[in-house]
Amino acid sequence: CAAAGKPLLVTWYEYWGAYWRGYVGPLAAPAYRAVEWLTAQLGDGVTATSELTRSRLAAARRASTPVFDSDLVPCGLEVRQVTEAAAESAGTGGGPPLLFAGRLLAHKRLDLLLRAVALLATRGGPAGEAEGPLLTVFGEGPERERLEGLARELGIAGRVLFRGHVEEDSEVWRELGKARLAVQPSAREGFGLFPLEAMAVGLPVVYCQSPESAVGELVRDGVEGVAVPPEPEKLAAVLARLLEDDAEWRRLSANAVARAAGYDWDAIAGRIEEICQALIGSAR
């Protein structure tokens, strides 16, 4: 871009920093961190998909780096595609009320969710009294075997459906149409695409608090969903309440739909166009 005299726009989804040590090990981490830091100095324009990433990027950038301040431009979604797929199965019933989708990695904290499901299965109310699966888990990863073993150990193997990897996103969206709540217990999220998909079809999102997660920027606590401490007992209590309280569920659901509409790709693309036009103008 420099050789061609063209402006360079860089989009950041996450800035890991010290997290590289846990991801690639202490020996390799310095090299990865160095590449990330050097990359952070690049770009005539920079965008980040969350305030969490933007603030970390700003801290890493040299004061003398001659670029615009980073702009906050979130990820987008084809809202209509998601809602149409969900509508195909909406009202048909038969699906577990809770749903998670994502890579089965340790930082996703699926063990926490499984322990919460085990508590739900033994308590009174609709969740405890109903038979059959309570939770659908979409995704593959190195944690799957351990998580399936934990489900058996907790006595809830029949209450959890591990669906694995699916070829089409629409399979997840159709299952969202049958569910009642989306659950995101993850400790690390640079944005939260799965919660956004769930909100688009009117599912409140229950998520676990973490300083490493940007989900709380997207799903406001008490507005489109509920934030809970990363403890099985407290997670189970909130899930049980929202499975039983129709009035609260409807309020959160309506807010979720309205919030997701603002993340449609048409709106996000317009913001990117504005930034590109500003960059082109500054290069003249």
C-alpha positions as CSV (number, residue, x, y, z in Angstrom):
1,C,0.0,0.0,0.0
2,A,2.8,2.4,0.8
3,A,4.5,1.7,-2.5
4,A,1.3,2.2,-4.4
5,G,0.4,5.3,-2.5
6,K,-2.8,3.8,-1.2
7,P,-4.1,4.1,2.4
8,L,-4.2,0.9,4.5
9,L,-7.2,0.1,6.7
10,V,-6.6,-2.5,9.4
11,T,-9.4,-4.2,11.4
12,W,-8.7,-5.8,14.7
13,Y,-10.9,-8.5,16.3
14,E,-8.7,-9.1,19.3
15,Y,-5.4,-8.0,20.8
16,W,-4.0,-10.8,22.9
17,G,-0.8,-9.4,24.5
18,A,0.1,-11.4,27.6
19,Y,-2.5,-14.1,26.6
20,W,0.0,-15.5,24.0
21,R,2.0,-17.0,26.9
22,G,-0.9,-19.3,27.8
23,Y,-1.8,-20.0,24.2
24,V,1.6,-20.9,22.7
25,G,3.7,-21.4,25.8
26,P,6.4,-19.2,27.4
27,L,9.1,-20.0,24.9
28,A,7.2,-19.0,21.7
29,A,5.1,-16.2,23.3
30,P,7.7,-13.4,22.9
31,A,7.9,-13.9,19.2
32,Y,4.2,-13.9,18.8
33,R,3.8,-10.8,21.0
34,A,6.5,-9.0,19.0
35,V,4.7,-9.7,15.7
36,E,1.4,-8.5,17.2
37,W,3.0,-5.4,18.6
38,L,4.6,-4.5,15.3
39,T,1.4,-5.1,13.5
40,A,-0.4,-2.8,15.9
41,Q,1.8,0.1,14.5
42,L,0.5,-0.4,11.0
43,G,-2.3,1.2,9.1
44,D,-3.4,4.7,8.0
45,G,-6.7,3.8,9.6
46,V,-7.6,1.2,12.3
47,T,-10.9,-0.3,13.4
48,A,-11.6,-2.6,16.3
49,T,-14.8,-4.6,16.9
50,S,-15.0,-3.9,20.6
51,E,-14.0,-1.3,23.1
52,L,-12.0,-4.0,25.0
53,T,-9.8,-4.5,21.9
54,R,-9.7,-0.9,21.0
55,S,-8.4,0.1,24.4
56,R,-5.7,-2.6,24.4
57,L,-4.7,-1.6,20.9
58,A,-4.4,2.0,21.9
59,A,-2.2,1.1,24.8
60,A,0.1,-0.9,22.5
61,R,0.5,1.7,19.8
62,R,3.4,4.2,19.9
63,A,2.4,7.8,20.5
64,S,4.4,8.7,17.3
65,T,2.5,6.2,15.1
66,P,1.1,8.5,12.3
67,V,-2.4,7.0,12.0
68,F,-6.0,7.9,12.9
69,D,-7.3,7.0,16.3
70,S,-8.9,3.6,16.1
71,D,-12.6,3.5,15.3
72,L,-15.1,1.2,17.0
73,V,-16.8,-0.8,14.2
74,P,-18.5,-4.0,15.5
75,C,-19.0,-7.2,13.7
76,G,-22.2,-7.4,11.6
77,L,-24.8,-10.0,10.8
78,E,-27.2,-10.8,8.0
79,V,-30.2,-10.4,10.4
80,R,-32.8,-11.5,7.8
81,Q,-31.0,-14.7,7.0
82,V,-30.8,-15.6,10.7
83,T,-34.4,-14.8,11.5
84,E,-35.8,-16.6,8.4
85,A,-33.9,-19.8,9.3
86,A,-35.0,-19.6,12.9
87,A,-38.6,-19.0,11.8
88,E,-38.6,-22.4,10.0
89,S,-38.5,-24.2,13.3
90,A,-40.0,-21.6,15.7
91,G,-43.0,-22.9,17.6
92,T,-42.3,-26.5,16.6
93,G,-41.0,-27.4,20.0
94,G,-39.0,-30.4,20.8
95,G,-35.7,-28.6,21.2
96,P,-33.7,-28.1,24.4
97,P,-34.4,-24.7,26.0
98,L,-30.7,-23.8,26.4
99,L,-28.2,-23.4,23.5
100,F,-24.4,-22.8,23.2
101,A,-22.4,-22.6,20.0
102,G,-18.6,-22.2,19.7
103,R,-15.3,-23.9,19.7
104,L,-14.9,-26.4,22.6
105,L,-11.8,-24.8,24.2
106,A,-10.9,-24.5,27.8
107,H,-11.5,-20.8,28.0
108,K,-15.1,-21.2,26.8
109,R,-15.8,-22.7,30.3
110,L,-18.3,-25.3,29.2
111,D,-17.6,-27.3,32.3
112,L,-19.2,-24.4,34.3
113,L,-22.3,-24.6,32.1
114,L,-22.6,-28.4,32.4
115,R,-22.4,-28.1,36.2
116,A,-25.2,-25.5,36.1
117,V,-27.3,-27.9,33.9
118,A,-26.7,-30.7,36.5
119,L,-28.2,-28.4,39.2
120,L,-31.1,-27.4,37.0
121,A,-31.9,-31.1,36.4
122,T,-32.2,-31.8,40.1
123,R,-34.3,-28.7,41.1
124,G,-38.0,-28.2,40.9
125,G,-39.8,-26.1,38.3
126,P,-40.1,-26.7,34.5
127,A,-36.4,-27.3,34.0
128,G,-36.1,-29.9,36.7
129,E,-39.4,-31.7,36.1
130,A,-39.1,-31.9,32.3
131,E,-37.4,-34.9,30.8
132,G,-35.1,-35.0,27.8
133,P,-32.3,-32.7,26.9
134,L,-31.9,-29.3,28.5
135,L,-28.9,-28.1,26.5
136,T,-27.7,-28.2,22.9
137,V,-23.9,-27.7,22.3
138,F,-22.8,-26.9,18.8
139,G,-19.1,-27.0,18.1
140,E,-15.9,-29.1,18.0
141,G,-12.6,-28.7,19.8
142,P,-10.0,-30.4,22.0
143,E,-12.3,-30.2,25.0
144,R,-15.1,-32.3,23.6
145,E,-14.1,-35.7,24.9
146,R,-13.5,-34.3,28.4
147,L,-16.8,-32.4,28.4
148,E,-18.7,-35.5,27.3
149,G,-17.0,-37.4,30.1
150,L,-18.0,-34.7,32.6
151,A,-21.6,-34.9,31.5
152,R,-21.6,-38.6,32.2
153,E,-19.9,-38.1,35.5
154,L,-22.5,-35.5,36.5
155,G,-25.3,-37.9,35.4
156,I,-26.6,-35.5,32.7
157,A,-25.4,-37.3,29.5
158,G,-29.0,-37.6,28.5
159,R,-29.7,-33.9,29.2
160,V,-27.0,-32.6,26.9
161,L,-26.9,-32.9,23.1
162,F,-23.3,-32.5,21.6
163,R,-24.1,-31.7,18.0
164,G,-20.4,-31.2,16.9
165,H,-19.4,-29.1,13.9
166,V,-22.1,-28.3,11.4
167,E,-21.5,-27.4,7.7
168,E,-24.1,-24.7,7.5
169,D,-24.7,-21.9,10.0
170,S,-28.4,-22.2,9.3
171,E,-28.4,-25.4,11.3
172,V,-27.5,-23.4,14.4
173,W,-30.0,-20.7,13.5
174,R,-32.9,-23.2,13.1
175,E,-32.1,-24.7,16.5
176,L,-32.1,-21.1,18.0
177,G,-35.7,-21.0,16.8
178,K,-36.6,-23.8,19.1
179,A,-34.6,-22.6,22.2
180,R,-35.5,-20.2,24.9
181,L,-32.1,-19.0,26.1
182,A,-28.6,-18.6,24.7
183,V,-25.8,-19.2,27.2
184,Q,-22.2,-17.9,26.8
185,P,-20.0,-18.8,29.8
186,S,-16.7,-18.0,28.0
187,A,-13.9,-16.2,29.8
188,R,-12.5,-14.7,26.5
189,E,-14.5,-13.2,23.7
190,G,-13.3,-10.4,21.3
191,F,-16.9,-9.7,20.3
192,G,-19.7,-12.3,20.6
193,L,-21.1,-13.4,17.3
194,F,-23.1,-16.3,18.7
195,P,-24.8,-14.0,21.3
196,L,-25.6,-11.6,18.4
197,E,-27.2,-14.4,16.4
198,A,-29.3,-15.4,19.4
199,M,-30.4,-11.9,20.0
200,A,-31.5,-11.5,16.4
201,V,-34.1,-14.3,16.9
202,G,-35.2,-13.0,20.3
203,L,-33.3,-15.1,22.7
204,P,-32.1,-13.4,25.8
205,V,-28.4,-14.2,26.5
206,V,-27.1,-15.3,29.8
207,Y,-23.3,-14.8,30.0
208,C,-20.6,-15.1,32.6
209,Q,-18.7,-12.1,33.7
210,S,-15.0,-11.8,32.8
211,P,-12.5,-8.9,32.3
212,E,-11.3,-10.7,29.1
213,S,-14.7,-10.8,27.4
214,A,-16.4,-8.1,25.3
215,V,-19.8,-9.8,25.4
216,G,-21.0,-7.3,28.0
217,E,-20.6,-4.5,25.5
218,L,-23.0,-6.2,23.2
219,V,-25.5,-7.8,25.6
220,R,-26.3,-5.3,28.3
221,D,-26.9,-6.8,31.7
222,G,-30.6,-6.6,32.6
223,V,-31.5,-5.2,29.1
224,E,-30.9,-7.9,26.5
225,G,-29.7,-10.6,28.8
226,V,-28.2,-11.2,32.2
227,A,-24.6,-11.3,33.4
228,V,-23.7,-13.7,36.2
229,P,-20.5,-14.5,38.1
230,P,-18.7,-17.6,36.8
231,E,-20.2,-19.9,39.4
232,P,-22.4,-22.9,38.6
233,E,-24.9,-22.2,41.4
234,K,-25.5,-18.6,40.3
235,L,-25.7,-19.5,36.6
236,A,-28.2,-22.2,37.3
237,A,-30.3,-19.8,39.4
238,V,-30.5,-17.3,36.6
239,L,-31.3,-19.9,34.0
240,A,-34.1,-21.3,36.1
241,R,-35.6,-17.9,36.7
242,L,-35.6,-17.0,33.0
243,L,-37.0,-20.4,32.1
244,E,-39.9,-19.8,34.4
245,D,-40.6,-16.1,34.3
246,D,-42.4,-15.4,31.0
247,A,-42.8,-11.7,31.6
248,E,-39.1,-11.1,32.2
249,W,-38.2,-13.3,29.2
250,R,-40.5,-11.3,26.9
251,R,-39.0,-8.0,28.0
252,L,-35.4,-9.2,27.4
253,S,-36.4,-10.9,24.1
254,A,-37.9,-7.7,22.7
255,N,-34.9,-5.7,23.7
256,A,-32.6,-8.3,22.1
257,V,-34.4,-8.1,18.8
258,A,-34.2,-4.3,18.8
259,R,-30.5,-4.4,19.7
260,A,-29.5,-6.9,17.0
261,A,-31.2,-4.9,14.3
262,G,-28.5,-2.2,14.7
263,Y,-25.8,-4.7,13.8
264,D,-27.2,-5.6,10.4
265,W,-24.5,-5.6,7.8
266,D,-26.2,-2.7,5.9
267,A,-25.6,-0.5,8.9
268,I,-22.0,-1.7,9.6
269,A,-21.0,-1.4,5.9
270,G,-22.1,2.2,5.9
271,R,-19.8,3.0,8.7
272,I,-16.9,1.2,7.0
273,E,-17.6,3.2,3.8
274,E,-17.4,6.5,5.8
275,I,-14.0,5.5,7.2
276,C,-12.7,4.5,3.7
277,Q,-13.9,7.8,2.2
278,A,-12.1,9.7,5.0
279,L,-8.9,7.8,4.3
280,I,-9.1,8.3,0.6
281,G,-9.7,12.0,1.1
282,S,-6.7,12.4,3.4
283,A,-4.5,10.6,0.9
284,R,-5.1,13.2,-1.8
